[in-house]
mmCIF file of C-alpha atoms in Angstrom:
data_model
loop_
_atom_site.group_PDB
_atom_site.id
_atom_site.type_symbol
_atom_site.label_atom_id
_atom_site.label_comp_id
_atom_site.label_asym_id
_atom_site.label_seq_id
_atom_site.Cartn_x
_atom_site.Cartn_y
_atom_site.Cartn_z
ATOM 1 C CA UNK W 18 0.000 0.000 0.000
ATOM 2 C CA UNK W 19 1.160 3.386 -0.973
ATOM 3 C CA UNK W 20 0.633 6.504 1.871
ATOM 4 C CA UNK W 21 0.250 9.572 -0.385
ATOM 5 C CA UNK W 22 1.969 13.312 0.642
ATOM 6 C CA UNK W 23 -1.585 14.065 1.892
ATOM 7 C CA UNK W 24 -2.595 11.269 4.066
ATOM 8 C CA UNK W 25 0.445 11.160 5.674
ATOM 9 C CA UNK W 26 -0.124 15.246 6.798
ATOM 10 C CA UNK W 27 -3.525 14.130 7.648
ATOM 11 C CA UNK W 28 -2.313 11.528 9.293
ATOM 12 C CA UNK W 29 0.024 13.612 11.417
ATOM 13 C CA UNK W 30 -2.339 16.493 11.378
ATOM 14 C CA UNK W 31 -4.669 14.061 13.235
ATOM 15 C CA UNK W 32 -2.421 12.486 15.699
ATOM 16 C CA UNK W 33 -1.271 16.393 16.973
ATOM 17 C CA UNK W 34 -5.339 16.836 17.488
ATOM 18 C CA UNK W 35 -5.856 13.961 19.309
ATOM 19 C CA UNK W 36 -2.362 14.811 21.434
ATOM 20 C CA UNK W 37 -3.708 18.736 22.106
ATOM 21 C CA UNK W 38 -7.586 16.846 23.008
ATOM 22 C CA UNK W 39 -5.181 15.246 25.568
ATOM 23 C CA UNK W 40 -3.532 18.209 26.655
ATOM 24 C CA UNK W 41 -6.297 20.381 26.881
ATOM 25 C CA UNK W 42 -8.013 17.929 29.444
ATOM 26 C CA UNK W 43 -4.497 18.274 31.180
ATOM 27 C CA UNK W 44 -4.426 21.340 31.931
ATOM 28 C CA UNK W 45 -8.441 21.545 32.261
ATOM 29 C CA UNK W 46 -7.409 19.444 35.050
ATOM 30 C CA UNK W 47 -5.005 21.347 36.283
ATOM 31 C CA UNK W 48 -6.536 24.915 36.144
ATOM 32 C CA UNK W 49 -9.064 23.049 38.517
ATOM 33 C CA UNK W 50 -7.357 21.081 40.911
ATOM 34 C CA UNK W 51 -8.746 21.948 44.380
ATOM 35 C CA UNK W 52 -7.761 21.163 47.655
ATOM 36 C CA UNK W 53 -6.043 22.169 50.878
ATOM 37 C CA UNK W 54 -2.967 20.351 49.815
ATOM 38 C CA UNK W 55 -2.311 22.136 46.582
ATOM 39 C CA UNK W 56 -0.505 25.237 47.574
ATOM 40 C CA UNK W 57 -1.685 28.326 45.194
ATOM 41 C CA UNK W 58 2.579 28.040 44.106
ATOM 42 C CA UNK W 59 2.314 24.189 43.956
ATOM 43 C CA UNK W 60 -0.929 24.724 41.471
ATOM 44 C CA UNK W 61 0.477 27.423 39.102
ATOM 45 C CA UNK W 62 3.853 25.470 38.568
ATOM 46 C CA UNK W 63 1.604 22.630 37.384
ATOM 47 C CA UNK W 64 -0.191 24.692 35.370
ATOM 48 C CA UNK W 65 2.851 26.383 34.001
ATOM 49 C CA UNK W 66 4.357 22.966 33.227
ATOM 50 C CA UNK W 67 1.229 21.962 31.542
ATOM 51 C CA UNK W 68 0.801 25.508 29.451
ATOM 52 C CA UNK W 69 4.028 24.719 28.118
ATOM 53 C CA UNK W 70 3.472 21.623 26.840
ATOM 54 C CA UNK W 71 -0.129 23.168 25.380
ATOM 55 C CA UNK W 72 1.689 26.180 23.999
ATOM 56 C CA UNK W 73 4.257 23.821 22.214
ATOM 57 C CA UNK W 74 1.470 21.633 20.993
ATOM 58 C CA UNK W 75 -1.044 23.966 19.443
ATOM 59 C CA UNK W 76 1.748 26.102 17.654
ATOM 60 C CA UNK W 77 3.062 22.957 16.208
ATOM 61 C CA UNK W 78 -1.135 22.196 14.598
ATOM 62 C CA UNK W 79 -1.588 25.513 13.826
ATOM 63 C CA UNK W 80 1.582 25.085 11.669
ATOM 64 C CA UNK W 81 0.596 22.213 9.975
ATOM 65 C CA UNK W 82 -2.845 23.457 9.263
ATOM 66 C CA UNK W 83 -1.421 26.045 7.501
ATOM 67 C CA UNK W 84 1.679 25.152 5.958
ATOM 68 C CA UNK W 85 1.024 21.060 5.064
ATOM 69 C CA UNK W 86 -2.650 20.511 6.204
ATOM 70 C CA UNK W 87 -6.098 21.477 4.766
ATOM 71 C CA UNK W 88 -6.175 25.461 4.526
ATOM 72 C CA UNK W 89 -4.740 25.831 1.570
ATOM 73 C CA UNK W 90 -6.122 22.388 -0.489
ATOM 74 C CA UNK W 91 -9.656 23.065 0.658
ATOM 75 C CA UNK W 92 -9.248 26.926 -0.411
ATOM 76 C CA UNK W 93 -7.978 25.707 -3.901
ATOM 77 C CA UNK W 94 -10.702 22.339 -3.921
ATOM 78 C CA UNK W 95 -13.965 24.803 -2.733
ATOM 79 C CA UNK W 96 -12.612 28.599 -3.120
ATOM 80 C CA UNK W 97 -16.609 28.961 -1.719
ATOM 81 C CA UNK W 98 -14.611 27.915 1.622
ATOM 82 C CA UNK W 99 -12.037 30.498 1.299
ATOM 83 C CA UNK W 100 -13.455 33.430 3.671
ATOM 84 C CA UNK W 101 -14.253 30.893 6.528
ATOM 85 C CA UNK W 102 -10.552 29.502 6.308
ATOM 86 C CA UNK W 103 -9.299 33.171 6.503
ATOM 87 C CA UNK W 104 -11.475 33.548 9.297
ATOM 88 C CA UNK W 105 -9.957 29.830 11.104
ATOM 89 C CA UNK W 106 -6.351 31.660 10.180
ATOM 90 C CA UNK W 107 -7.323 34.867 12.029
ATOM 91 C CA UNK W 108 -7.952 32.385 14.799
ATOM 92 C CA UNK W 109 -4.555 31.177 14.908
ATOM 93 C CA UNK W 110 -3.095 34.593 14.797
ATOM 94 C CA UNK W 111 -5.635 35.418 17.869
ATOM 95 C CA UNK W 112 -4.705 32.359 19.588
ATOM 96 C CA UNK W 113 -0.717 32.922 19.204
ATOM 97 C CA UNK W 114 -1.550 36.421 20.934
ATOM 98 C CA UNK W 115 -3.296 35.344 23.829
ATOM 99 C CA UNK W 116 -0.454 32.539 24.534
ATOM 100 C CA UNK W 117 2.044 34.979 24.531
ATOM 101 C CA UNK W 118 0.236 36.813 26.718
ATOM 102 C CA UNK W 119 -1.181 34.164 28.898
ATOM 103 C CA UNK W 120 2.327 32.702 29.538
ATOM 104 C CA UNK W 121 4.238 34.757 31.299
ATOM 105 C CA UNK W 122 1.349 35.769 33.511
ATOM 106 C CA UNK W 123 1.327 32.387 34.524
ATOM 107 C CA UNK W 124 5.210 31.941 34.984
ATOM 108 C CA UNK W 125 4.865 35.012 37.392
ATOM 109 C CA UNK W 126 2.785 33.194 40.029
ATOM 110 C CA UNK W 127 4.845 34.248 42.923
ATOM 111 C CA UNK W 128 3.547 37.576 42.817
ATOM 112 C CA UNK W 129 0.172 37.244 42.309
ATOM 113 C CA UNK W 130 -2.663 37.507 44.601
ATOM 114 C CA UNK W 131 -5.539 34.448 44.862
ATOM 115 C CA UNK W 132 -8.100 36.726 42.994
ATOM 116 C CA UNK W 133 -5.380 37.413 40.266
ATOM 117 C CA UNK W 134 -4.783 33.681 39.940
ATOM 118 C CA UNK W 135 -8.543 33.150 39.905
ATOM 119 C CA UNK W 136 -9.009 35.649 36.693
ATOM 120 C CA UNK W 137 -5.431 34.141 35.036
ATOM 121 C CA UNK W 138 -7.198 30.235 35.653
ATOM 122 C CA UNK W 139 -10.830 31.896 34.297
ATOM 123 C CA UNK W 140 -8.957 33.331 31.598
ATOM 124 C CA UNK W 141 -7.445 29.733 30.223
ATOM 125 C CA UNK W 142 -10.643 28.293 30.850
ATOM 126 C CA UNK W 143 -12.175 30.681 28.481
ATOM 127 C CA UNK W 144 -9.051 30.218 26.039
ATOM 128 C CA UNK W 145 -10.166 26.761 25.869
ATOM 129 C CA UNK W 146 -13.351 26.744 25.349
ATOM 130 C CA UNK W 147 -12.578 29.165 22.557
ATOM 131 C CA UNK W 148 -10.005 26.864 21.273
ATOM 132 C CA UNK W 149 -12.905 24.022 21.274
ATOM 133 C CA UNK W 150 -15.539 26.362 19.157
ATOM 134 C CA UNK W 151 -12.770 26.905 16.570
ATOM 135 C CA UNK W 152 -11.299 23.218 16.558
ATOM 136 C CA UNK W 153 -15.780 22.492 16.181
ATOM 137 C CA UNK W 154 -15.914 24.924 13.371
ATOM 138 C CA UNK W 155 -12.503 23.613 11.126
ATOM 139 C CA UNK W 156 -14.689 19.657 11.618
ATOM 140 C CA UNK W 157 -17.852 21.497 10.373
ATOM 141 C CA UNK W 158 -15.647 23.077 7.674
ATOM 142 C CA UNK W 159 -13.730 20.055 6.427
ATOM 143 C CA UNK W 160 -17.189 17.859 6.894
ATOM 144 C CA UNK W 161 -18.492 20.283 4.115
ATOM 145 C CA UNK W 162 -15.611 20.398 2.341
ATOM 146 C CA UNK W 163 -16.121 16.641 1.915
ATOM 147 C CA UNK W 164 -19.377 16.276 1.087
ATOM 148 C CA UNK W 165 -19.550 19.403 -1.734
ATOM 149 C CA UNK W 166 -20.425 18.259 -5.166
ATOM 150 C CA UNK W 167 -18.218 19.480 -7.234
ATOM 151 C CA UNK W 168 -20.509 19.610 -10.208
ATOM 152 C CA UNK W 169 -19.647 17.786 -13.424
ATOM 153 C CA UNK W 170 -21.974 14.989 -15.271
ATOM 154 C CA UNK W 171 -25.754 15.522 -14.620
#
């Protein structure tokens, strides 16, 4: 059997999403861990350790999405698609941002106050979650992409 260019990036491009799923529950985890033996410093350098691997991870898709992944074939396959994938690449850009913000906020635990690491823990939460509506909308985008009839005999 012969693995083409493409389904070996898909291939890959699938085993980093099911990697960052992982991830994400990680530090999910993390952000939430509760109890009178987790220190507020003993938390955050958890969930500094974990935002690293996360940070690594998602930059890492986001490359392959748009340098070897579907971006640019389903743009050139359905140019229809095109303004939604521009939209998904904004996302990246957005989601770059925030990590470079979120990161060091987190890796500067020491000085922070419990209601300042509550609002940097509700603000990777919400990073998440925003992460999930995008990773939702590429599935609904490729499922399209997939099932569009391309025209030709009648």
């Amino acid at each position: 059997m012969v693995v083409s260019q493409a389904d070996s990036t898909a291939s890959v491009g699938w085993i980093e999403h099911q990697t960052l799923e992982h991830i994400k529950g990680a530090l999910r985890v993390t952000v939430d861990a509760r109890g009178p033996q987790l220190s507020q410093s003993r938390r955050a350098a958890s969930i500094c350790f974990v935002l690293q691997s996360f940070c690594r991870h998602l930059e890492r898709l986001m490359r392959i999405e748009e340098e070897d992944g579907y971006m640019a074939d389903v743009a050139e396959v359905n140019p229809c698609l095109s303004q939604r994938i521009r939209a998904l690449a904004l996302d990246h850009h957005d989601f770059r941002e925030r990590v470079r913000e979120l990161a060091p906020r987190v890796e500067a635990v020491e000085h922070w106050d419990e209601a300042e690491f509550a609002a940097v823990c509700e603000e990777i939460r919400d990073f998440l979650d925003r992460l999930d509506h995008h990773d939702e909308a590429e599935i609904r985008l490729l499922q399209e992409a997939l099932t569009m009839d391309e025209g030709g005999e009648g």
